[in-house]
PDB file of C-alpha atoms in Angstrom:
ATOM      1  CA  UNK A   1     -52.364  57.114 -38.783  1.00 81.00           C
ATOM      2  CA  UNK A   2     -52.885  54.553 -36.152  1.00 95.00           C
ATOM      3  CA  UNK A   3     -54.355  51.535 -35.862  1.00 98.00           C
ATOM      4  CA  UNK A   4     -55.301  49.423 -32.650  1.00 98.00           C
ATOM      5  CA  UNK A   5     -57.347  46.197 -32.203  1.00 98.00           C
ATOM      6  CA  UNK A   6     -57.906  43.029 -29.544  1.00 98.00           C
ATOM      7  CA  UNK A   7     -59.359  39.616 -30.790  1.00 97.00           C
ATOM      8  CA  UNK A   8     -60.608  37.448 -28.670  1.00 96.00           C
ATOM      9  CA  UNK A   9     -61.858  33.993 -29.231  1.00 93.00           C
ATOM     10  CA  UNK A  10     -65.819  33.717 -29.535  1.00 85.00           C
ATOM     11  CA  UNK A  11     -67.122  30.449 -28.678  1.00 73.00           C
ATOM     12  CA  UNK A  12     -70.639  30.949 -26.916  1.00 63.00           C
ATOM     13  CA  UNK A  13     -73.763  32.905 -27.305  1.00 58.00           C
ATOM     14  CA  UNK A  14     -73.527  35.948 -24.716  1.00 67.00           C
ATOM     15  CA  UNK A  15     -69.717  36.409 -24.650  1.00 75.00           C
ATOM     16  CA  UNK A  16     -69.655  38.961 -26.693  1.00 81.00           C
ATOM     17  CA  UNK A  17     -71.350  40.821 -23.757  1.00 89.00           C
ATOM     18  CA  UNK A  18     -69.884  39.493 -21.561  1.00 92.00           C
ATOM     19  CA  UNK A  19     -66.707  40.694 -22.908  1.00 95.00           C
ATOM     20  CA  UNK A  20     -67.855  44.381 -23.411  1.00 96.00           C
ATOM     21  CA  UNK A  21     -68.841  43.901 -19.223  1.00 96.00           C
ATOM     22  CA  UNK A  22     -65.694  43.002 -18.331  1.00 96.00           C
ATOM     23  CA  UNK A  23     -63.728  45.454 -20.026  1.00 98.00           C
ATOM     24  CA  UNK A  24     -66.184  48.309 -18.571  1.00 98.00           C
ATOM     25  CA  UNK A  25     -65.826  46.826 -15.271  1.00 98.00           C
ATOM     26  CA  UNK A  26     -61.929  46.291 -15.245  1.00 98.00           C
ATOM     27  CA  UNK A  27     -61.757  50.139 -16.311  1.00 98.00           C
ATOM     28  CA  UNK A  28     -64.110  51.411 -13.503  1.00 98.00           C
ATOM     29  CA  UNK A  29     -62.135  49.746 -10.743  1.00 98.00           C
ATOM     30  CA  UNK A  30     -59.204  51.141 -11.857  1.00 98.00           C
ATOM     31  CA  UNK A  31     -60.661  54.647 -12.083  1.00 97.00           C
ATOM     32  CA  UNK A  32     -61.804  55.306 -14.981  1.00 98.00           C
ATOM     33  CA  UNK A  33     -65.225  56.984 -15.564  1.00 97.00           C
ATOM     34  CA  UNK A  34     -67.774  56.386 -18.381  1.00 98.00           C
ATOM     35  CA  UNK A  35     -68.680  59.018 -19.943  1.00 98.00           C
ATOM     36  CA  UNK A  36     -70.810  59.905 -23.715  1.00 98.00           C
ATOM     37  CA  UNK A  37     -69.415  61.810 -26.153  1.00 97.00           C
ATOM     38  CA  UNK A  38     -71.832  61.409 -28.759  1.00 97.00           C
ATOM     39  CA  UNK A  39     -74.871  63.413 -29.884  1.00 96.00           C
ATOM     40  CA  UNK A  40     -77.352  63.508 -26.832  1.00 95.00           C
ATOM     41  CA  UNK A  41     -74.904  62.164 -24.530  1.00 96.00           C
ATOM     42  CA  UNK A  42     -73.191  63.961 -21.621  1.00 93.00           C
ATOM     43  CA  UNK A  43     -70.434  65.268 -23.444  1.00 95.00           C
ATOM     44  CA  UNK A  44     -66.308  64.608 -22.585  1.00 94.00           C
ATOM     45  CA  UNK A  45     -65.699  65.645 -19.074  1.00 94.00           C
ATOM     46  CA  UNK A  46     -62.781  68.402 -18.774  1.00 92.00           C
ATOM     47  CA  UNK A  47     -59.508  67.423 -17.242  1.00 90.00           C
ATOM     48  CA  UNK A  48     -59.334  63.915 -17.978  1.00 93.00           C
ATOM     49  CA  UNK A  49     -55.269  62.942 -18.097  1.00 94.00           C
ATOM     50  CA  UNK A  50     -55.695  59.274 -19.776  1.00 97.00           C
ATOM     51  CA  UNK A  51     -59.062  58.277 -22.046  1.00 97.00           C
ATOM     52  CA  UNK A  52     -59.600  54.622 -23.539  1.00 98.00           C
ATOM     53  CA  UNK A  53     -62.127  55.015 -26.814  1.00 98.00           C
ATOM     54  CA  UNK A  54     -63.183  51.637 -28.373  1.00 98.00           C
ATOM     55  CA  UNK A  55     -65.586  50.268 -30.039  1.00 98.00           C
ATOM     56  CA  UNK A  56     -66.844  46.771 -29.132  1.00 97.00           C
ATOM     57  CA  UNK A  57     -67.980  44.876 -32.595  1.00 96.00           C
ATOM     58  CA  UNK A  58     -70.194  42.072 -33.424  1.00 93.00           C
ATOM     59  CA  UNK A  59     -68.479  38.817 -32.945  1.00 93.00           C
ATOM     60  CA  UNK A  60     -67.205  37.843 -36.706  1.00 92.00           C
ATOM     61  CA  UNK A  61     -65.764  34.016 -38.002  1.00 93.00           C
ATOM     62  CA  UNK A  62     -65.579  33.374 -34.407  1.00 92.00           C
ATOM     63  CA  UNK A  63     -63.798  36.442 -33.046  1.00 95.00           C
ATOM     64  CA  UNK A  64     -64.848  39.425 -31.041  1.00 95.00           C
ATOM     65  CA  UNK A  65     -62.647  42.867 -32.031  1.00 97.00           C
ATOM     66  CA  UNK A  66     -62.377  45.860 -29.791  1.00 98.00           C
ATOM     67  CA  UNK A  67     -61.350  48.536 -32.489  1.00 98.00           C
ATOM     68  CA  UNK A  68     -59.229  51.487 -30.545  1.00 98.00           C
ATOM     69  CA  UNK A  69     -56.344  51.846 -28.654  1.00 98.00           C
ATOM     70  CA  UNK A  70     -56.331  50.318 -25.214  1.00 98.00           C
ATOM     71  CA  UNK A  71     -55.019  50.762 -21.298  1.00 98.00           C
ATOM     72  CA  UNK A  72     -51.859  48.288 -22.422  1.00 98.00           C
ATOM     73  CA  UNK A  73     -50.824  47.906 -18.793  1.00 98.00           C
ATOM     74  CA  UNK A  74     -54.124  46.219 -18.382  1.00 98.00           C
ATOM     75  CA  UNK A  75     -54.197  43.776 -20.617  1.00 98.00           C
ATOM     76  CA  UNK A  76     -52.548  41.055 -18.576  1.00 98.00           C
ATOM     77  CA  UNK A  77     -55.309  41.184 -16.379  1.00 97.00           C
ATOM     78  CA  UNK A  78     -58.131  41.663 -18.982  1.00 97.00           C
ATOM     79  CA  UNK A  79     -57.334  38.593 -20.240  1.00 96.00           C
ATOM     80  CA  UNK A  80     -57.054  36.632 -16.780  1.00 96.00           C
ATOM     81  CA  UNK A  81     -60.136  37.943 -15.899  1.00 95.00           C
ATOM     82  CA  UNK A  82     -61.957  37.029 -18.958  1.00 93.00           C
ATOM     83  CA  UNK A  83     -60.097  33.270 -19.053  1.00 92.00           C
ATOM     84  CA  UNK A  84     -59.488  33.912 -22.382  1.00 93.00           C
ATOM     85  CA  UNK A  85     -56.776  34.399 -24.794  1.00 96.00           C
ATOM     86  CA  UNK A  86     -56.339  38.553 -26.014  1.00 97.00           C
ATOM     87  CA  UNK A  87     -54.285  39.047 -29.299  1.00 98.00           C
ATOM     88  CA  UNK A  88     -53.665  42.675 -29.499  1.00 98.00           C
ATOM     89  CA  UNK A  89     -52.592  44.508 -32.467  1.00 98.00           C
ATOM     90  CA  UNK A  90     -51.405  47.397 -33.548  1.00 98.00           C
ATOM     91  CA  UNK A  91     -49.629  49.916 -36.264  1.00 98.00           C
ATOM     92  CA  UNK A  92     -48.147  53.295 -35.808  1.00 97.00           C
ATOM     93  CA  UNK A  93     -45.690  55.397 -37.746  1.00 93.00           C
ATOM     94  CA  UNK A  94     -42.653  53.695 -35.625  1.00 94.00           C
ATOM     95  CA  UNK A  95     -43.721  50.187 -34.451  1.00 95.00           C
ATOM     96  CA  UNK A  96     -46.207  47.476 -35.488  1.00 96.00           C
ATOM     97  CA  UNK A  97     -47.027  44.079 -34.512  1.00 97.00           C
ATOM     98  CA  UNK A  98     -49.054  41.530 -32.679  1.00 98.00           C
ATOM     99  CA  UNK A  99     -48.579  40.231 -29.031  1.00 98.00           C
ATOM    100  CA  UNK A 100     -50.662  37.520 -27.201  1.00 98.00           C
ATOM    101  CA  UNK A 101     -51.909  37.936 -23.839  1.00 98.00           C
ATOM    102  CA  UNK A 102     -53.236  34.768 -21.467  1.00 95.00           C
ATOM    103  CA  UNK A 103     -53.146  33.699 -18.182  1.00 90.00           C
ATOM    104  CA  UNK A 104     -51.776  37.247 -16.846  1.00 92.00           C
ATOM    105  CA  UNK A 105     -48.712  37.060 -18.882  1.00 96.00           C
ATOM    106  CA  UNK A 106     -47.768  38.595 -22.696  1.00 97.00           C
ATOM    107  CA  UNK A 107     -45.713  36.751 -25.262  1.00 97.00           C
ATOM    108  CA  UNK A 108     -44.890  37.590 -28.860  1.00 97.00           C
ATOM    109  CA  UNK A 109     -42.988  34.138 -29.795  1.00 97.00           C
ATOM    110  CA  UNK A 110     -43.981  32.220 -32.685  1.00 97.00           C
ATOM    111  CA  UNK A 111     -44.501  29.658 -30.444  1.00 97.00           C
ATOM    112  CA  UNK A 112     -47.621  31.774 -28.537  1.00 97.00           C
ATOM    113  CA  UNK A 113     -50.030  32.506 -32.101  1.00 98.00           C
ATOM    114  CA  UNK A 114     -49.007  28.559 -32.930  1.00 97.00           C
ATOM    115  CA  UNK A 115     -52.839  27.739 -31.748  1.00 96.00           C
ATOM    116  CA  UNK A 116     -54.564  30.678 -33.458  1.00 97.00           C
ATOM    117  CA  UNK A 117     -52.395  29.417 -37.377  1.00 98.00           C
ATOM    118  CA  UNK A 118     -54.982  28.682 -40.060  1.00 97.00           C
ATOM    119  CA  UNK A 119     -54.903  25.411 -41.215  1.00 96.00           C
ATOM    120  CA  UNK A 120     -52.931  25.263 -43.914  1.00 97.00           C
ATOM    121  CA  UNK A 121     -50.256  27.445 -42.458  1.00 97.00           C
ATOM    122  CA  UNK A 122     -47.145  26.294 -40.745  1.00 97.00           C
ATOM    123  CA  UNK A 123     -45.073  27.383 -37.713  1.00 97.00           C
ATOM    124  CA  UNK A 124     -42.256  28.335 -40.061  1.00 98.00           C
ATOM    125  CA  UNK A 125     -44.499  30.258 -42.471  1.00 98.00           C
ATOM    126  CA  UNK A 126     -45.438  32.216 -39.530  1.00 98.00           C
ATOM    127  CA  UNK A 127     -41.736  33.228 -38.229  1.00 98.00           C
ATOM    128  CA  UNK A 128     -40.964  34.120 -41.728  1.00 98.00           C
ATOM    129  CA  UNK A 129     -44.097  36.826 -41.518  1.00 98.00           C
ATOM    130  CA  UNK A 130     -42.521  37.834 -37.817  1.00 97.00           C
ATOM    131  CA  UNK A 131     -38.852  38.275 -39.248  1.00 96.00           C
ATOM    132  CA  UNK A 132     -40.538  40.641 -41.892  1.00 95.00           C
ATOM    133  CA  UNK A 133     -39.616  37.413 -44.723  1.00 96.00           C
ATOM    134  CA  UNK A 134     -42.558  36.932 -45.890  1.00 97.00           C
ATOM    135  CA  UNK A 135     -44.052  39.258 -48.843  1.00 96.00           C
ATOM    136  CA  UNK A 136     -47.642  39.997 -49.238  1.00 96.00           C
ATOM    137  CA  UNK A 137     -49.345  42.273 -52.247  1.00 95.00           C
ATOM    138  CA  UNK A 138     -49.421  46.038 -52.231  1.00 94.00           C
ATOM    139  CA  UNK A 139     -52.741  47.805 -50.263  1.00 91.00           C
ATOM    140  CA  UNK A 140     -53.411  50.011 -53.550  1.00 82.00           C
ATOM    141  CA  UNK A 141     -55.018  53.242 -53.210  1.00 72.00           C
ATOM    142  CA  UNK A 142     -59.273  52.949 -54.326  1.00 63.00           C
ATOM    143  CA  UNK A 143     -59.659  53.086 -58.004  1.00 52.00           C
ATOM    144  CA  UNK A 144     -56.370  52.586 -59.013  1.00 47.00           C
ATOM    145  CA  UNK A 145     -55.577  51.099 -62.240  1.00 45.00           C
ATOM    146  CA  UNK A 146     -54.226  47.626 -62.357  1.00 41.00           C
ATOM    147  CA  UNK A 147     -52.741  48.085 -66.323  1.00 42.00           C
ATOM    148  CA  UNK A 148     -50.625  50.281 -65.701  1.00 43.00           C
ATOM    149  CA  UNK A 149     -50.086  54.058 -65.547  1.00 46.00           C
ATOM    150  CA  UNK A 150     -52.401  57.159 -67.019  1.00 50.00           C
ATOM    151  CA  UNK A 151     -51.519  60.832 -67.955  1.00 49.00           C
ATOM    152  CA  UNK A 152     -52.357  62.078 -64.650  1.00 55.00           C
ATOM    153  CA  UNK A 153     -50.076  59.762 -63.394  1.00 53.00           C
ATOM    154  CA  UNK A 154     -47.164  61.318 -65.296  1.00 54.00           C
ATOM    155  CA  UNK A 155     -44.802  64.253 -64.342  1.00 56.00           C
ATOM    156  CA  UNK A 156     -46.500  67.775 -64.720  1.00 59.00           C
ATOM    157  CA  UNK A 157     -44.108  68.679 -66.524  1.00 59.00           C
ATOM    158  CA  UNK A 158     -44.347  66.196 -69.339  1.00 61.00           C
ATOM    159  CA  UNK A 159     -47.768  66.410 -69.036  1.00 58.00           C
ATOM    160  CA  UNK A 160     -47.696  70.199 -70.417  1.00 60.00           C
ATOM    161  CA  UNK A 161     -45.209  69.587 -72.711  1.00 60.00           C
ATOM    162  CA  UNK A 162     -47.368  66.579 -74.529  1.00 58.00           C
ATOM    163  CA  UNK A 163     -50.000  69.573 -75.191  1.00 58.00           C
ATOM    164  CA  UNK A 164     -47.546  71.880 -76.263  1.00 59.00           C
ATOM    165  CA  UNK A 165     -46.733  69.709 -79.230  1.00 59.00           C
ATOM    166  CA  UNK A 166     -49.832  68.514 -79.640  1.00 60.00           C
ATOM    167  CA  UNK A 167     -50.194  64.796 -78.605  1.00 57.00           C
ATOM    168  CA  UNK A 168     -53.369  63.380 -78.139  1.00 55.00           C
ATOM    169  CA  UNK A 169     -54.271  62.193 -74.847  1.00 51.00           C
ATOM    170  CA  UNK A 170     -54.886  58.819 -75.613  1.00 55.00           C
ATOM    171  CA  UNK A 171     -51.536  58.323 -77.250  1.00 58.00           C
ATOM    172  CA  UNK A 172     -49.868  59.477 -74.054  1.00 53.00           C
ATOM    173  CA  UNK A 173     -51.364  57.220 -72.019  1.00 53.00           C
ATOM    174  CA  UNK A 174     -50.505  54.709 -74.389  1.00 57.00           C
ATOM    175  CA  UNK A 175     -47.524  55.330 -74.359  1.00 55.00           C
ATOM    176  CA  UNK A 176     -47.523  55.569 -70.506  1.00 52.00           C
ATOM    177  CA  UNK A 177     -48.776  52.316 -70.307  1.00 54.00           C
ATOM    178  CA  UNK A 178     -46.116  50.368 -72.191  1.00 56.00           C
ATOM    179  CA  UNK A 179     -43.762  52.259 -70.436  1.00 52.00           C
ATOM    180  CA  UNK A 180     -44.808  51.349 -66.711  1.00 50.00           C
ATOM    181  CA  UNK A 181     -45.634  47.855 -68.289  1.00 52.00           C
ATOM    182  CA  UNK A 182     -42.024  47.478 -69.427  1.00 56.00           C
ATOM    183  CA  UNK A 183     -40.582  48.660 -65.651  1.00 51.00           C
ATOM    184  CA  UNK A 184     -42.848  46.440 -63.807  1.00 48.00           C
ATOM    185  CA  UNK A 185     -42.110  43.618 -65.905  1.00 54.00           C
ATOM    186  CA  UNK A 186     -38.530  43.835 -65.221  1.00 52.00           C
ATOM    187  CA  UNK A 187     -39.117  43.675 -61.156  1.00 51.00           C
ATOM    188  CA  UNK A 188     -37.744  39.950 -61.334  1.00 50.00           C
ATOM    189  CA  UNK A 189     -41.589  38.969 -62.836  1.00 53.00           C
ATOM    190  CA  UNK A 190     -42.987  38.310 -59.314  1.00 54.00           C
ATOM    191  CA  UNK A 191     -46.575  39.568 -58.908  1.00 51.00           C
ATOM    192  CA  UNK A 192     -46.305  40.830 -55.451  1.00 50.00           C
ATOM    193  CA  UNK A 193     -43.299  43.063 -56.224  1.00 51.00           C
ATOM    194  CA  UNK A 194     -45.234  44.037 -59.515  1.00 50.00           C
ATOM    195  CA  UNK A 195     -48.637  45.592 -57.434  1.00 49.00           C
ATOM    196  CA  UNK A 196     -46.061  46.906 -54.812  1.00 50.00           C
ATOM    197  CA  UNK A 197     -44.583  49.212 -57.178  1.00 49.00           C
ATOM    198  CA  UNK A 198     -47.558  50.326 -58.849  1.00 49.00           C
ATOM    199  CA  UNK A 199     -48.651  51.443 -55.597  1.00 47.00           C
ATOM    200  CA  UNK A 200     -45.689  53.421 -55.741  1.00 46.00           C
ATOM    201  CA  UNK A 201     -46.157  55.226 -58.773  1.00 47.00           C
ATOM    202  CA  UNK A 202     -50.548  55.344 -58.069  1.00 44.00           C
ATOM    203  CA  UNK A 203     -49.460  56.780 -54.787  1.00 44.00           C
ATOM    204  CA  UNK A 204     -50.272  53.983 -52.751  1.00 45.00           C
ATOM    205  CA  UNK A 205     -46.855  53.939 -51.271  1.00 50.00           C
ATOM    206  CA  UNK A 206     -48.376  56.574 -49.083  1.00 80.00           C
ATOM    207  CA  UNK A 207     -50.897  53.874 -47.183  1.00 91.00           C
ATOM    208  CA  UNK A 208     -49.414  53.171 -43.943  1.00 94.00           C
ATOM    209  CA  UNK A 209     -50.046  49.501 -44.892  1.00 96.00           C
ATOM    210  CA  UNK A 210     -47.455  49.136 -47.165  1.00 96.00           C
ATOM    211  CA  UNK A 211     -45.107  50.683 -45.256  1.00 95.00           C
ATOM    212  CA  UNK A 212     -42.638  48.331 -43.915  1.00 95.00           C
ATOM    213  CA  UNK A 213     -44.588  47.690 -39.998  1.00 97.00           C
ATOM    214  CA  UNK A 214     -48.111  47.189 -42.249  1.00 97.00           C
ATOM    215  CA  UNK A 215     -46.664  44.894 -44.616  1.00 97.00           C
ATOM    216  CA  UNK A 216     -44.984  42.844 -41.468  1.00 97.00           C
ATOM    217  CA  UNK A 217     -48.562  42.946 -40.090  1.00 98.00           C
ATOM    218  CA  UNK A 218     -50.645  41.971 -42.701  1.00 98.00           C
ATOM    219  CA  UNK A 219     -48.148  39.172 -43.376  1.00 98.00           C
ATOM    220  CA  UNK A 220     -48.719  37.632 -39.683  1.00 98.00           C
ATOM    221  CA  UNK A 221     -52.244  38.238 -39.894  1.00 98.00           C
ATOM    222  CA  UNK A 222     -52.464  36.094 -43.410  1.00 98.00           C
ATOM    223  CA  UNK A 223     -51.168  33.030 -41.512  1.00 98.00           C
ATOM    224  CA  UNK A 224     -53.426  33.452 -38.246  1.00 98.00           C
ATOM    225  CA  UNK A 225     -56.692  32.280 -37.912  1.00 97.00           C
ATOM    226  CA  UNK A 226     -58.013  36.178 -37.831  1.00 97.00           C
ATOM    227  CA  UNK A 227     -61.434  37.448 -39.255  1.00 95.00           C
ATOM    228  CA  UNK A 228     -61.565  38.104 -42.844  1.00 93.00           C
ATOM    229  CA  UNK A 229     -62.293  41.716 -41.623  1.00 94.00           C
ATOM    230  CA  UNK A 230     -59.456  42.050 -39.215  1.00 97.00           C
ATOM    231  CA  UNK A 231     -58.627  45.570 -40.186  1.00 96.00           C
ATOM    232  CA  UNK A 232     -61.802  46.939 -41.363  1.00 96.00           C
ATOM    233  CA  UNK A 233     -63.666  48.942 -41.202  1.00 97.00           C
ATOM    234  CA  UNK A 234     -61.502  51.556 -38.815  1.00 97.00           C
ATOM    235  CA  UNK A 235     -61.899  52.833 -35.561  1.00 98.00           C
ATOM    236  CA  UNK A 236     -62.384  56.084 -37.315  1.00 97.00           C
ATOM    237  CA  UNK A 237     -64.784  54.984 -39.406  1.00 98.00           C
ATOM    238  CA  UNK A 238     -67.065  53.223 -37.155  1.00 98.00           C
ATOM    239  CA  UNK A 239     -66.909  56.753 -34.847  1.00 98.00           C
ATOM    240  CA  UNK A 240     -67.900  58.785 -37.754  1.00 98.00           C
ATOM    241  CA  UNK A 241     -70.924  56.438 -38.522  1.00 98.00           C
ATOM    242  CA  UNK A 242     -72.385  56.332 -34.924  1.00 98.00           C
ATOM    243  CA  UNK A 243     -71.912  59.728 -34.289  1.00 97.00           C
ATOM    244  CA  UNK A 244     -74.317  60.279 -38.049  1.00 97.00           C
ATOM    245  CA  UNK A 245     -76.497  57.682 -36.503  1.00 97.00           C
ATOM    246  CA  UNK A 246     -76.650  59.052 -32.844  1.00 97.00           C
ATOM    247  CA  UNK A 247     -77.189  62.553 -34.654  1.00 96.00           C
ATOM    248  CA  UNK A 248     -80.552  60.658 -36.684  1.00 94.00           C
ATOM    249  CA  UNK A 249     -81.772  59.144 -33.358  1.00 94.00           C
ATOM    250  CA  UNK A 250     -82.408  62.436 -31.753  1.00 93.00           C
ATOM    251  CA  UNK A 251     -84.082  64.209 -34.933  1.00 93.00           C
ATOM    252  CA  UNK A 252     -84.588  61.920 -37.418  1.00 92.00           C
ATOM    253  CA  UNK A 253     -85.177  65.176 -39.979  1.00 91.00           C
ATOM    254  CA  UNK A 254     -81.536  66.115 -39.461  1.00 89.00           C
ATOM    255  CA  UNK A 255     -79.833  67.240 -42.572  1.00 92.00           C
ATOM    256  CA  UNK A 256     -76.579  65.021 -43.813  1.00 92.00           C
ATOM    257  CA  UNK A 257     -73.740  66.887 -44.633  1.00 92.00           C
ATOM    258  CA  UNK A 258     -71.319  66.150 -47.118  1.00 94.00           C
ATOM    259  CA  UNK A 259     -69.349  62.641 -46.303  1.00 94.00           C
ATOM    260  CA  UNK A 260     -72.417  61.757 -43.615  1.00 96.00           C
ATOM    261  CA  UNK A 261     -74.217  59.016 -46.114  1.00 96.00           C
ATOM    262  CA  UNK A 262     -70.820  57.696 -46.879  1.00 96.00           C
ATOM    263  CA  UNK A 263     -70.140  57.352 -43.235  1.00 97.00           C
ATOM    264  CA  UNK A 264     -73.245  55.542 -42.883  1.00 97.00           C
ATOM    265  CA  UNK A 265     -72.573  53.171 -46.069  1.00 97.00           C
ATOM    266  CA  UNK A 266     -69.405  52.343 -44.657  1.00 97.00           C
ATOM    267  CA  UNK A 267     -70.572  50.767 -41.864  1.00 98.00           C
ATOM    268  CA  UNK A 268     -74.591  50.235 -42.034  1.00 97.00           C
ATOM    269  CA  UNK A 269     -74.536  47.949 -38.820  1.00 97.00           C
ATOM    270  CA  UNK A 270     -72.602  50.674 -36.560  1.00 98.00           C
ATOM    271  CA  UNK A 271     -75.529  50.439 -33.931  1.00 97.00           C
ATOM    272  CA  UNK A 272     -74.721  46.730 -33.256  1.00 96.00           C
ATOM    273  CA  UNK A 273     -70.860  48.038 -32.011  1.00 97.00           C
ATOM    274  CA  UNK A 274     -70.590  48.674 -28.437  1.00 97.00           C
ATOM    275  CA  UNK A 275     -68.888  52.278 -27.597  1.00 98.00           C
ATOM    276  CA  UNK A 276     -66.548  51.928 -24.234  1.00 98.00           C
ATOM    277  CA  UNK A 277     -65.621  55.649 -23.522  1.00 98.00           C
ATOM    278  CA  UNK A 278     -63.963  56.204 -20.084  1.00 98.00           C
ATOM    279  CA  UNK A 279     -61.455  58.221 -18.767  1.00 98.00           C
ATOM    280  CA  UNK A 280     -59.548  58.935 -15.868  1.00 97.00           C
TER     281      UNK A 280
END
């Protein structure tokens, strides 16, 4: 899994274009070519050494995101040409973390996001979330239970011996619930250690969010000034929905196939995000 995304400050009506124009235009002149990938476009051209794929989105609490991973060498002058600031983010298996581009140059000091803190946040609070000091709750996997720990959760092989013998399923996962009750109640009582470990145990530990680069992440992103959406939905996600709605624009009759109408749910406005796809 990897995750990419640029913010930039939205201020006026039309930027948002204007930003999608710039980026297009910046590509082009360094040699990249447009080109459509998607259902009724001209398909990916053959040979291409370097691709950038992103998605434009709506502007959102006064930011514009471009989901997908960029040209990095050109971000310095993306963001001299727009004359605005570019935070760019991103998360991979090895690395993670936030950088600020403006005026040609790229910084990653605490002293660089100071404009973009929220309010109530201080300068210190932020280089505590850049040292990796500052803890945040556990991303825990959809539908996982908050109590504590069911049968399923529980070794297979204690799981077959409780039926050998006869215990009844509730009184397992009774019993499996004062028992991970007990061991997160000894993690020194703090909630945010608490939910970490029953991601853990729920499998949640797995979510490249809680590994140690997401947690860093989302702990500089809850002291800046970011949308409330800052990570969602994924570039992944909004490809899969345009791609179903591309697919419905051509022949509206088309068939869904399993995962299609959750694609679409995901992301109902996908047609208002801007697709950049150029290579070189």
């Amino acid at each position: 899994m990897s995750w990419y995304s640029l913010f930039i400050p939205y201020s006026a009506t039309g930027e948002f274009e204007v930003i999608a124009d710039t980026l297009q235009s910046q590509l082009a002149a360094h040699g990249y070519t447009a080109y459509d990938p998607f259902p009724g476009g001209t398909g990916t051209p053959p040979r291409q050494h370097q691709t950038v794929r992103v998605f434009v989105a709506p502007p959102s609490d006064g930011w514009v995101c471009i989901l997908g991973q960029p040209d990095e060498s050109l971000l310095p002058e993306f963001s001299q040409k727009l004359g605005l600031p570019v935070i760019y983010g991103w998360l991979t298996d090895d690395d993670g973390g936030f950088a600020v581009y403006r005026d040609g140059s790229r910084r990653d000091d605490p002293e660089a996001f100071e404009p973009y803190l929220q309010p109530d946040k201080s300068l210190d609070l932020l280089k505590q979330a850049l040292e990796g000091k500052l803890a945040v709750p556990a991303v825990e996997p959809p539908g996982a239970p908050i109590a504590g720990v069911s049968l399923d959760a529980l070794p297979p092989d204690i799981q077959q011996l409780a039926r050998e013998r006869g215990v009844k399923p509730e009184q397992a996962e009774s019993l499996a619930q004062r028992l991970s009750a007990n061991l997160f109640g000894k993690l020194s009582g703090k909630r945010s250690e608490q939910e970490q470990a029953r991601a853990v145990v729920m499998g949640g530990s797995h979510d490249p969010w809680n590994s140690l680069h997401g947690q860093r992440i989302r702990a500089i992103a809850s002291v800046l000034n970011l949308p409330g959406n800052w990570r969602t939905p994924s570039w992944e996600m909004v490809r899969d929905a345009y791609h179903v709605q591309r697919l419905r624009q051509r022949n509206p009759l088309t068939p869904l196939i399993p995962g299609d109408q959750e694609a679409l749910e995901a992301v109902p406005d996908v047609m208002a995000y801007q697709p950049i796809y150029m290579g070189r």
